[in-house]
Amino acid sequence: TILAAASAHFAIACPITSIFEYPAASNPAFRALASGGFTIAEGDLSVSDGPGLGIELDDELIERCVTEL
């Protein structure tokens, strides 16, 4: 998700960061909203080398969730 990807990039950029926490059982809608950004494998955090946060948004899901005010 977007906040987790931003937090992961921030954690990687801070040399004194030793712990990164994120909700593993987050809301399925949040997981569907965006993919990529970071991975955790065998306790190691890696961030995407894609542009920006390295995430890909699900534009169709976003369009379905838009509400006119």
JSON list of C-alpha atoms in Angstrom, two decimals, residues 1-62:
[
{"chain": "A", "resi": 1, "resn": "THR", "atom": "CA", "xyz": [0.00, 0.00, 0.00]},
{"chain": "A", "resi": 2, "resn": "ILE", "atom": "CA", "xyz": [1.01, 3.55, -0.51]},
{"chain": "A", "resi": 3, "resn": "LEU", "atom": "CA", "xyz": [1.88, 4.48, 3.09]},
{"chain": "A", "resi": 4, "resn": "ALA", "atom": "CA", "xyz": [3.85, 1.26, 3.62]},
{"chain": "A", "resi": 5, "resn": "ALA", "atom": "CA", "xyz": [5.85, 1.86, 0.42]},
{"chain": "A", "resi": 6, "resn": "ALA", "atom": "CA", "xyz": [6.66, 5.43, 1.49]},
{"chain": "A", "resi": 7, "resn": "SER", "atom": "CA", "xyz": [7.64, 4.22, 4.95]},
{"chain": "A", "resi": 8, "resn": "ALA", "atom": "CA", "xyz": [9.85, 1.49, 3.47]},
{"chain": "A", "resi": 9, "resn": "HIS", "atom": "CA", "xyz": [11.70, 4.02, 1.30]},
{"chain": "A", "resi": 10, "resn": "PHE", "atom": "CA", "xyz": [12.13, 6.29, 4.33]},
{"chain": "A", "resi": 11, "resn": "ALA", "atom": "CA", "xyz": [13.44, 3.39, 6.45]},
{"chain": "A", "resi": 12, "resn": "ILE", "atom": "CA", "xyz": [15.98, 2.40, 3.77]},
{"chain": "A", "resi": 13, "resn": "ALA", "atom": "CA", "xyz": [17.17, 6.02, 3.53]},
{"chain": "A", "resi": 14, "resn": "CYS", "atom": "CA", "xyz": [17.77, 6.30, 7.30]},
{"chain": "A", "resi": 15, "resn": "PRO", "atom": "CA", "xyz": [21.01, 4.53, 8.24]},
{"chain": "A", "resi": 16, "resn": "ILE", "atom": "CA", "xyz": [19.98, 4.06, 11.88]},
{"chain": "A", "resi": 17, "resn": "THR", "atom": "CA", "xyz": [16.73, 2.23, 11.08]},
{"chain": "A", "resi": 18, "resn": "SER", "atom": "CA", "xyz": [16.83, -1.34, 12.34]},
{"chain": "A", "resi": 19, "resn": "ILE", "atom": "CA", "xyz": [13.11, -2.15, 12.55]},
{"chain": "A", "resi": 20, "resn": "PHE", "atom": "CA", "xyz": [10.34, -1.71, 9.97]},
{"chain": "A", "resi": 21, "resn": "GLU", "atom": "CA", "xyz": [6.78, -2.56, 10.96]},
{"chain": "A", "resi": 22, "resn": "TYR", "atom": "CA", "xyz": [3.71, -2.75, 8.77]},
{"chain": "A", "resi": 23, "resn": "PRO", "atom": "CA", "xyz": [0.34, -4.47, 9.13]},
{"chain": "A", "resi": 24, "resn": "ALA", "atom": "CA", "xyz": [0.69, -7.91, 7.53]},
{"chain": "A", "resi": 25, "resn": "ALA", "atom": "CA", "xyz": [-3.06, -8.51, 7.78]},
{"chain": "A", "resi": 26, "resn": "SER", "atom": "CA", "xyz": [-4.19, -5.19, 6.39]},
{"chain": "A", "resi": 27, "resn": "ASN", "atom": "CA", "xyz": [-7.49, -4.41, 4.72]},
{"chain": "A", "resi": 28, "resn": "PRO", "atom": "CA", "xyz": [-7.81, -6.34, 1.41]},
{"chain": "A", "resi": 29, "resn": "ALA", "atom": "CA", "xyz": [-9.00, -3.14, -0.31]},
{"chain": "A", "resi": 30, "resn": "PHE", "atom": "CA", "xyz": [-5.73, -1.42, 0.60]},
{"chain": "A", "resi": 31, "resn": "ARG", "atom": "CA", "xyz": [-3.72, -4.35, -0.79]},
{"chain": "A", "resi": 32, "resn": "ALA", "atom": "CA", "xyz": [-5.78, -4.23, -4.01]},
{"chain": "A", "resi": 33, "resn": "LEU", "atom": "CA", "xyz": [-5.25, -0.47, -4.42]},
{"chain": "A", "resi": 34, "resn": "ALA", "atom": "CA", "xyz": [-1.53, -0.68, -5.15]},
{"chain": "A", "resi": 35, "resn": "SER", "atom": "CA", "xyz": [1.13, -3.28, -5.78]},
{"chain": "A", "resi": 36, "resn": "GLY", "atom": "CA", "xyz": [4.90, -3.21, -5.58]},
{"chain": "A", "resi": 37, "resn": "GLY", "atom": "CA", "xyz": [6.99, -0.69, -3.71]},
{"chain": "A", "resi": 38, "resn": "PHE", "atom": "CA", "xyz": [8.84, -3.06, -1.41]},
{"chain": "A", "resi": 39, "resn": "THR", "atom": "CA", "xyz": [9.39, -6.68, -0.49]},
{"chain": "A", "resi": 40, "resn": "ILE", "atom": "CA", "xyz": [10.37, -8.44, 2.69]},
{"chain": "A", "resi": 41, "resn": "ALA", "atom": "CA", "xyz": [12.16, -11.77, 2.28]},
{"chain": "A", "resi": 42, "resn": "GLU", "atom": "CA", "xyz": [13.91, -13.68, 5.06]},
{"chain": "A", "resi": 43, "resn": "GLY", "atom": "CA", "xyz": [13.75, -10.58, 7.24]},
{"chain": "A", "resi": 44, "resn": "ASP", "atom": "CA", "xyz": [15.39, -8.25, 4.70]},
{"chain": "A", "resi": 45, "resn": "LEU", "atom": "CA", "xyz": [13.61, -5.15, 3.39]},
{"chain": "A", "resi": 46, "resn": "SER", "atom": "CA", "xyz": [14.11, -4.22, -0.27]},
{"chain": "A", "resi": 47, "resn": "VAL", "atom": "CA", "xyz": [12.53, -1.29, -2.06]},
{"chain": "A", "resi": 48, "resn": "SER", "atom": "CA", "xyz": [11.58, -1.13, -5.72]},
{"chain": "A", "resi": 49, "resn": "ASP", "atom": "CA", "xyz": [13.92, 0.58, -8.14]},
{"chain": "A", "resi": 50, "resn": "GLY", "atom": "CA", "xyz": [10.92, 1.80, -10.16]},
{"chain": "A", "resi": 51, "resn": "PRO", "atom": "CA", "xyz": [10.13, 5.51, -10.42]},
{"chain": "A", "resi": 52, "resn": "GLY", "atom": "CA", "xyz": [8.81, 7.28, -7.33]},
{"chain": "A", "resi": 53, "resn": "LEU", "atom": "CA", "xyz": [7.71, 4.80, -4.70]},
{"chain": "A", "resi": 54, "resn": "GLY", "atom": "CA", "xyz": [7.80, 1.99, -7.25]},
{"chain": "A", "resi": 55, "resn": "ILE", "atom": "CA", "xyz": [4.13, 1.16, -6.81]},
{"chain": "A", "resi": 56, "resn": "GLU", "atom": "CA", "xyz": [1.51, 0.53, -9.44]},
{"chain": "A", "resi": 57, "resn": "LEU", "atom": "CA", "xyz": [-1.98, 1.82, -8.69]},
{"chain": "A", "resi": 58, "resn": "ASP", "atom": "CA", "xyz": [-5.08, -0.08, -9.78]},
{"chain": "A", "resi": 59, "resn": "ASP", "atom": "CA", "xyz": [-6.73, 2.69, -11.80]},
{"chain": "A", "resi": 60, "resn": "GLU", "atom": "CA", "xyz": [-9.92, 0.67, -12.37]},
{"chain": "A", "resi": 61, "resn": "LEU", "atom": "CA", "xyz": [-10.40, 0.17, -8.62]},
{"chain": "A", "resi": 62, "resn": "ILE", "atom": "CA", "xyz": [-9.78, 3.86, -7.98]}
]
